[in-house]
XYZ file of C-alpha atoms in Angstrom:
439
model
C -4.446 40.440 1.930
C -2.477 41.380 -1.171
C -3.206 41.581 -4.863
C -1.267 39.783 -7.566
C -0.533 36.391 -8.997
C 0.311 33.833 -6.267
C 2.538 31.971 -8.718
C 4.755 35.033 -9.056
C 4.831 35.397 -5.263
C 6.071 31.834 -4.786
C 8.642 32.277 -7.554
C 10.090 35.435 -5.963
C 9.959 34.519 -2.265
C 12.587 32.504 -0.372
C 11.856 28.818 0.109
C 9.800 28.198 3.251
C 10.255 25.212 5.533
C 7.009 23.735 4.202
C 8.304 23.974 0.625
C 11.628 22.408 1.582
C 9.759 19.616 3.385
C 7.600 18.975 0.311
C 10.659 18.739 -1.948
C 12.357 16.404 0.543
C 9.264 14.170 0.491
C 9.455 13.976 -3.311
C 13.064 12.869 -2.869
C 11.990 10.210 -0.365
C 9.325 8.996 -2.790
C 11.965 8.848 -5.507
C 14.186 6.843 -3.152
C 11.350 4.388 -2.584
C 10.970 4.096 -6.360
C 14.700 3.432 -6.655
C 14.553 0.711 -4.031
C 11.385 -0.900 -5.377
C 12.678 -0.972 -8.965
C 15.978 -2.534 -7.905
C 14.579 -4.834 -5.204
C 13.935 -7.643 -7.680
C 17.458 -7.278 -9.111
C 18.874 -7.435 -5.564
C 16.864 -10.600 -4.937
C 17.423 -12.101 -8.413
C 20.609 -14.126 -7.671
C 18.963 -15.724 -4.625
C 15.696 -16.335 -6.506
C 17.624 -17.916 -9.382
C 19.424 -20.176 -6.927
C 16.328 -21.164 -4.905
C 13.981 -21.713 -7.853
C 16.640 -23.012 -10.268
C 15.522 -20.709 -13.095
C 17.655 -19.830 -16.108
C 18.480 -16.383 -17.426
C 15.685 -16.338 -20.001
C 13.041 -16.992 -17.319
C 14.773 -14.602 -14.926
C 14.496 -11.978 -17.661
C 10.709 -12.398 -17.537
C 10.708 -11.631 -13.798
C 12.969 -8.617 -14.279
C 10.813 -7.281 -17.125
C 7.455 -7.719 -15.412
C 7.931 -4.726 -13.129
C 8.939 -2.593 -16.106
C 5.763 -3.633 -17.939
C 3.771 -2.427 -14.938
C 5.758 0.812 -14.894
C 4.875 1.435 -18.530
C 1.185 0.852 -17.795
C 1.309 3.156 -14.775
C 3.032 5.947 -16.685
C 0.731 5.770 -19.707
C -2.633 5.010 -18.100
C -2.532 6.072 -14.444
C -0.266 9.144 -14.363
C -2.575 11.268 -16.583
C -5.334 10.843 -13.987
C -3.291 13.124 -11.707
C -4.103 16.047 -14.019
C -7.776 15.412 -13.186
C -7.888 14.340 -9.519
C -4.725 15.965 -8.175
C -1.091 15.073 -7.632
C -1.425 14.357 -3.901
C -4.257 11.842 -4.240
C -2.439 10.012 -6.997
C 0.745 9.806 -4.922
C -1.235 8.152 -2.113
C -2.860 5.680 -4.515
C 0.538 4.808 -5.958
C 1.943 4.148 -2.500
C -0.914 1.741 -1.768
C -0.240 -0.147 -5.006
C 3.490 -0.324 -4.297
C 2.915 -1.500 -0.728
C 0.505 -4.248 -1.830
C 2.758 -5.386 -4.667
C 5.879 -5.576 -2.521
C 4.067 -7.357 0.314
C 2.604 -10.028 -1.949
C 5.887 -10.422 -3.848
C 7.440 -11.617 -0.593
C 4.929 -14.468 -0.398
C 5.147 -15.548 -4.058
C 5.907 -19.190 -4.740
C 6.729 -19.202 -8.418
C 7.822 -17.128 -11.401
C 4.268 -16.459 -12.657
C 3.000 -15.297 -9.252
C 6.036 -13.114 -8.575
C 5.836 -11.601 -12.059
C 2.164 -10.715 -11.550
C 2.838 -8.901 -8.291
C 5.821 -7.140 -9.828
C 3.417 -5.770 -12.454
C 1.232 -4.369 -9.646
C 4.263 -2.813 -7.958
C 5.410 -1.426 -11.297
C 2.071 0.275 -11.962
C 2.501 2.271 -8.751
C 6.131 3.081 -9.542
C 5.339 3.999 -13.130
C 2.670 6.504 -12.146
C 4.757 7.940 -9.297
C 7.791 9.363 -11.120
C 5.794 11.428 -13.702
C 3.990 13.027 -10.749
C 6.825 13.702 -8.299
C 9.028 15.099 -11.074
C 6.746 18.112 -11.721
C 5.920 18.289 -7.990
C 9.557 19.075 -7.173
C 9.407 21.894 -9.723
C 6.014 23.222 -8.611
C 6.927 23.423 -4.912
C 10.114 25.392 -5.608
C 10.761 29.075 -6.154
C 12.408 30.261 -9.369
C 15.933 30.444 -7.921
C 16.124 26.888 -6.616
C 13.978 25.099 -9.199
C 16.763 23.111 -10.878
C 18.334 22.207 -7.533
C 14.931 21.054 -6.231
C 14.615 18.783 -9.244
C 18.103 17.436 -8.526
C 17.163 16.832 -4.877
C 14.151 14.840 -6.066
C 16.258 12.934 -8.588
C 19.021 12.114 -6.123
C 16.499 10.122 -4.114
C 16.500 7.419 -6.779
C 20.193 6.477 -6.527
C 20.102 6.986 -2.752
C 17.284 4.450 -2.650
C 19.443 2.116 -4.709
C 22.535 2.768 -2.579
C 21.077 2.567 0.925
C 18.536 -0.019 -0.167
C 21.303 -2.086 -1.718
C 23.309 -2.127 1.489
C 20.172 -2.969 3.484
C 19.222 -5.675 0.990
C 22.735 -7.132 1.175
C 22.373 -7.369 4.946
C 18.896 -8.866 4.676
C 20.119 -11.471 2.169
C 22.992 -12.338 4.501
C 20.728 -12.737 7.550
C 17.476 -13.954 5.999
C 16.279 -14.870 2.507
C 15.065 -12.888 -0.512
C 11.436 -12.305 0.702
C 12.856 -9.947 3.366
C 13.958 -7.598 0.555
C 10.340 -7.110 -0.529
C 8.943 -6.899 3.018
C 11.327 -4.034 3.740
C 10.014 -2.165 0.690
C 6.406 -2.632 1.816
C 7.258 -1.190 5.245
C 8.902 1.859 3.641
C 5.797 2.500 1.533
C 3.610 2.465 4.647
C 5.868 4.991 6.398
C 5.855 7.318 3.399
C 2.084 7.110 3.120
C 1.931 8.703 6.578
C 4.465 11.381 5.609
C 2.524 12.314 2.467
C -0.713 12.548 4.447
C 0.884 14.998 6.890
C 3.311 17.107 4.846
C 2.619 16.973 1.108
C -0.031 19.511 -0.009
C -1.622 19.874 -3.419
C 0.639 22.192 -5.485
C -0.407 25.645 -6.625
C -0.110 24.763 -10.324
C -2.896 22.169 -10.024
C -5.114 24.399 -7.880
C -4.877 27.210 -10.438
C -5.671 24.899 -13.342
C -8.651 23.140 -11.722
C -10.720 25.961 -10.258
C -13.987 25.777 -8.342
C -15.739 27.715 -5.586
C -13.151 26.639 -3.000
C -10.044 27.446 -5.048
C -9.330 30.861 -3.530
C -9.557 29.472 -0.004
C -7.332 26.522 -0.890
C -4.765 28.778 -2.579
C -4.634 31.081 0.439
C -4.265 28.112 2.781
C -1.298 26.976 0.723
C 0.215 30.479 0.712
C -0.070 30.684 4.503
C 1.589 27.273 4.733
C 4.433 28.686 2.643
C 4.702 31.757 4.926
C 3.265 34.082 2.258
C 0.407 36.581 2.582
C -2.984 35.510 1.158
C -4.401 37.128 -1.984
C -7.718 38.936 -2.391
C -8.533 37.381 -5.734
C -7.040 35.045 -8.290
C -5.897 36.194 -11.722
C -8.356 35.278 -14.483
C -8.041 31.785 -15.931
C -6.699 31.315 -19.456
C -9.183 32.412 -22.107
C -8.339 29.487 -24.384
C -10.469 26.377 -23.785
C -8.765 23.545 -21.984
C -7.927 20.736 -24.382
C -7.683 17.043 -23.613
C -4.143 16.621 -22.162
C -3.091 13.991 -24.718
C -4.342 16.253 -27.488
C -2.269 19.094 -26.035
C 0.995 17.185 -26.048
C 0.465 16.306 -29.718
C -0.779 19.729 -30.847
C 0.823 21.200 -33.969
C 3.332 23.377 -32.109
C 4.160 20.696 -29.548
C 4.244 17.436 -31.519
C 7.861 17.611 -32.680
C 9.235 18.291 -29.209
C 7.105 15.491 -27.732
C 8.274 12.923 -30.276
C 11.930 13.959 -30.038
C 12.141 13.733 -26.234
C 10.189 10.464 -26.330
C 12.706 8.888 -28.723
C 15.677 10.092 -26.676
C 14.173 8.750 -23.458
C 13.232 5.434 -25.096
C 16.760 4.756 -26.315
C 18.461 5.846 -23.105
C 16.126 3.831 -20.875
C 16.903 0.659 -22.833
C 20.508 0.907 -21.651
C 19.518 2.085 -18.170
C 17.271 -0.879 -17.431
C 19.728 -3.346 -18.895
C 22.381 -2.123 -16.450
C 20.024 -1.882 -13.476
C 18.418 -5.266 -14.136
C 21.476 -7.391 -14.874
C 24.388 -5.891 -12.930
C 23.901 -8.001 -9.743
C 23.363 -11.203 -11.736
C 26.417 -10.593 -13.935
C 28.537 -10.133 -10.806
C 27.072 -13.274 -9.223
C 27.862 -15.205 -12.420
C 31.536 -14.368 -11.885
C 31.477 -16.381 -8.656
C 30.569 -13.746 -6.073
C 27.804 -14.263 -3.496
C 24.345 -12.667 -3.975
C 25.108 -10.401 -1.016
C 28.385 -9.201 -2.574
C 26.720 -8.730 -5.960
C 24.100 -6.510 -4.330
C 26.835 -4.570 -2.515
C 28.634 -3.728 -5.778
C 25.342 -2.562 -7.315
C 24.744 -0.358 -4.279
C 28.155 1.245 -4.751
C 27.241 1.944 -8.392
C 24.161 3.776 -7.139
C 26.404 5.766 -4.782
C 28.316 7.043 -7.808
C 24.972 8.044 -9.271
C 24.009 10.002 -6.154
C 27.170 12.098 -6.451
C 26.432 12.716 -10.133
C 22.839 13.806 -9.413
C 23.770 16.528 -6.957
C 26.590 17.669 -9.260
C 24.075 18.093 -12.091
C 21.834 20.138 -9.796
C 24.687 22.548 -9.065
C 26.201 22.721 -12.558
C 23.063 22.726 -14.748
C 21.932 26.333 -14.058
C 25.371 27.601 -15.156
C 25.802 25.641 -18.379
C 24.053 24.206 -21.421
C 21.979 21.388 -19.968
C 21.562 19.798 -23.400
C 25.330 19.411 -23.795
C 25.706 17.960 -20.294
C 22.930 15.407 -20.883
C 24.441 14.383 -24.225
C 27.853 13.868 -22.580
C 26.356 11.731 -19.791
C 24.375 9.578 -22.224
C 27.410 8.969 -24.405
C 29.399 8.204 -21.238
C 26.900 5.496 -20.242
C 27.023 4.098 -23.761
C 30.783 3.616 -23.359
C 30.789 2.582 -19.681
C 28.242 -0.207 -20.188
C 30.435 -2.381 -22.445
C 33.457 -1.450 -20.315
C 31.702 -3.047 -17.323
C 30.682 -6.019 -19.449
C 34.275 -6.731 -20.479
C 35.718 -6.258 -16.951
C 37.344 -9.382 -15.523
C 36.375 -11.093 -12.268
C 38.328 -8.573 -10.191
C 36.272 -7.034 -7.381
C 38.159 -3.677 -7.365
C 37.766 -3.325 -11.137
C 34.083 -4.272 -10.993
C 33.509 -1.668 -8.285
C 35.376 1.000 -10.273
C 33.596 0.372 -13.575
C 30.286 0.018 -11.732
C 30.796 3.401 -10.034
C 31.566 5.055 -13.369
C 28.549 3.482 -15.065
C 26.326 4.477 -12.135
C 27.494 8.087 -12.299
C 26.717 8.369 -16.014
C 23.431 6.485 -15.624
C 21.884 8.464 -12.770
C 23.406 11.759 -13.873
C 21.878 11.215 -17.295
C 18.491 10.451 -15.767
C 18.605 13.645 -13.685
C 19.403 15.843 -16.666
C 16.902 14.032 -18.864
C 14.133 14.602 -16.283
C 14.805 18.327 -16.486
C 14.524 18.237 -20.278
C 11.315 16.211 -20.138
C 9.630 18.502 -17.582
C 10.586 21.586 -19.593
C 9.007 20.124 -22.727
C 5.416 20.466 -21.422
C 3.198 23.243 -20.075
C 1.972 22.852 -16.452
C -1.637 22.054 -17.437
C -0.559 18.899 -19.298
C 2.693 18.189 -17.494
C 1.733 14.976 -15.689
C 0.241 13.654 -18.921
C 3.254 14.627 -21.035
C 5.853 13.352 -18.592
C 3.791 10.200 -18.066
C 3.583 9.579 -21.806
C 7.316 10.025 -22.378
C 8.257 7.828 -19.430
C 5.584 5.257 -20.229
C 6.863 4.755 -23.768
C 10.407 4.607 -22.426
C 9.508 1.992 -19.861
C 7.587 -0.068 -22.384
C 10.810 -0.193 -24.405
C 12.839 -0.603 -21.220
C 10.806 -3.699 -20.374
C 12.265 -5.291 -23.484
C 15.835 -4.755 -22.293
C 15.889 -7.556 -19.665
C 13.957 -9.869 -22.017
C 16.217 -9.255 -25.017
C 19.406 -9.420 -22.990
C 18.174 -12.548 -21.185
C 17.532 -14.190 -24.559
C 20.991 -13.124 -25.793
C 22.589 -14.574 -22.663
C 20.507 -17.722 -23.184
C 21.888 -18.353 -26.684
C 25.452 -18.081 -25.451
C 26.500 -14.461 -26.084
C 28.830 -13.337 -23.300
C 28.220 -10.341 -21.048
C 30.677 -8.190 -22.996
C 28.819 -8.685 -26.265
C 25.393 -8.142 -24.717
C 26.632 -5.049 -22.880
C 28.035 -3.583 -26.107
C 24.731 -4.153 -27.923
C 22.590 -2.562 -25.202
C 25.087 0.229 -24.541
C 24.754 1.409 -28.138
C 21.237 2.620 -27.351
C 22.540 5.251 -24.903
C 25.185 6.284 -27.436
C 22.498 6.957 -30.046
C 20.363 8.878 -27.536
C 23.325 11.089 -26.665
C 24.031 11.841 -30.300
C 20.415 12.865 -30.904
C 20.529 15.275 -27.954
C 23.879 16.678 -29.060
C 22.620 17.299 -32.593
C 19.242 18.688 -31.534
C 18.658 22.184 -32.882
C 16.617 23.289 -29.873
C 18.386 24.368 -26.713
C 15.971 23.805 -23.794
C 16.307 25.543 -20.474
C 16.446 23.404 -17.316
C 13.084 24.639 -16.024
C 10.859 27.508 -17.071
C 9.994 30.289 -14.655
C 6.287 29.727 -15.303
C 6.488 26.121 -14.163
């Protein structure tokens, strides 16, 4: 056995296969989130056709999952700081699996909306947990890249899931889109059970008589020597996590990142929710509309990995501001694009790159805002408020469509939110680092 702080040992050592596997699982969970969030938008043109519902009512269906995501982020994610990240991930997967399965058997807007809320609760509590998990399983050198690997799962889920959904819609009907998501959740539940341990950051914060043994088991799993004893816990009393994120020295940073996320997410969920329907409204089939949306997610996947490579070498704040402003301009550009498939694909790719790239960089800023002991709570709060606002985006835009405003005008209105978010980041006096070494 050796002496010393196990956190420093993990930071300094090369990444083990077990650590790489854990980060890959967070990426797979993010991909499932990406698919589950977009599944209802993939199915929306077919649902609208089969149930003969207008855009205002379709906006209710699209928003219901976002309402659930807000509830999951605000109410369920903080529980992970008490019971552990791994247990909460498994609970979230069960909620997502049940919600997707029952969505496939829904027979009306109210029933489908209710099950989308259940699915959203699982999704909403998942992202605030897997975001710090990707950081906590990494060493210091590869921390930002690990976060990018986690983040890239989301657009990959949208890309691959979009192509799969397009095939399912061509061969079957819209319930198959949700059944596929339920099957993916079941597979990932098995993977988490086998290969996703509880991270060191949680073990060190929540100590008991078994902590040393559990820490050493994790170190052996990461190909590191066990330690004889743990460093002493912090001498300051542990505060309630919500009280910590609003403490005097933390409050300003919490409110600033919350506002930025809120504004940006309004544009994000407008684009994600309405892109397939806007394409279908131009005369394209539901399958083709889903295909174009999948290609937009492909542009986002390229942007995510680019951010992971570039961010450690540049000012992350400036990059995030540029991406947010880019989405604010690309959103109305897509809205004003004519019914030309090549032009729709091109503008969709550009919007997807700015959208998912912005999310990746924003995640890094959000994680860096909070200390490890309150990280799930802080990230959950920021994302929960953002998703509560994001849930309004499909409703507001659906109402605007319903009163006769064209897609260009609605896109310009919702795109302005991302523009404002980018300006706030650009003018922010604080220059955050991508991820702290003590994460």
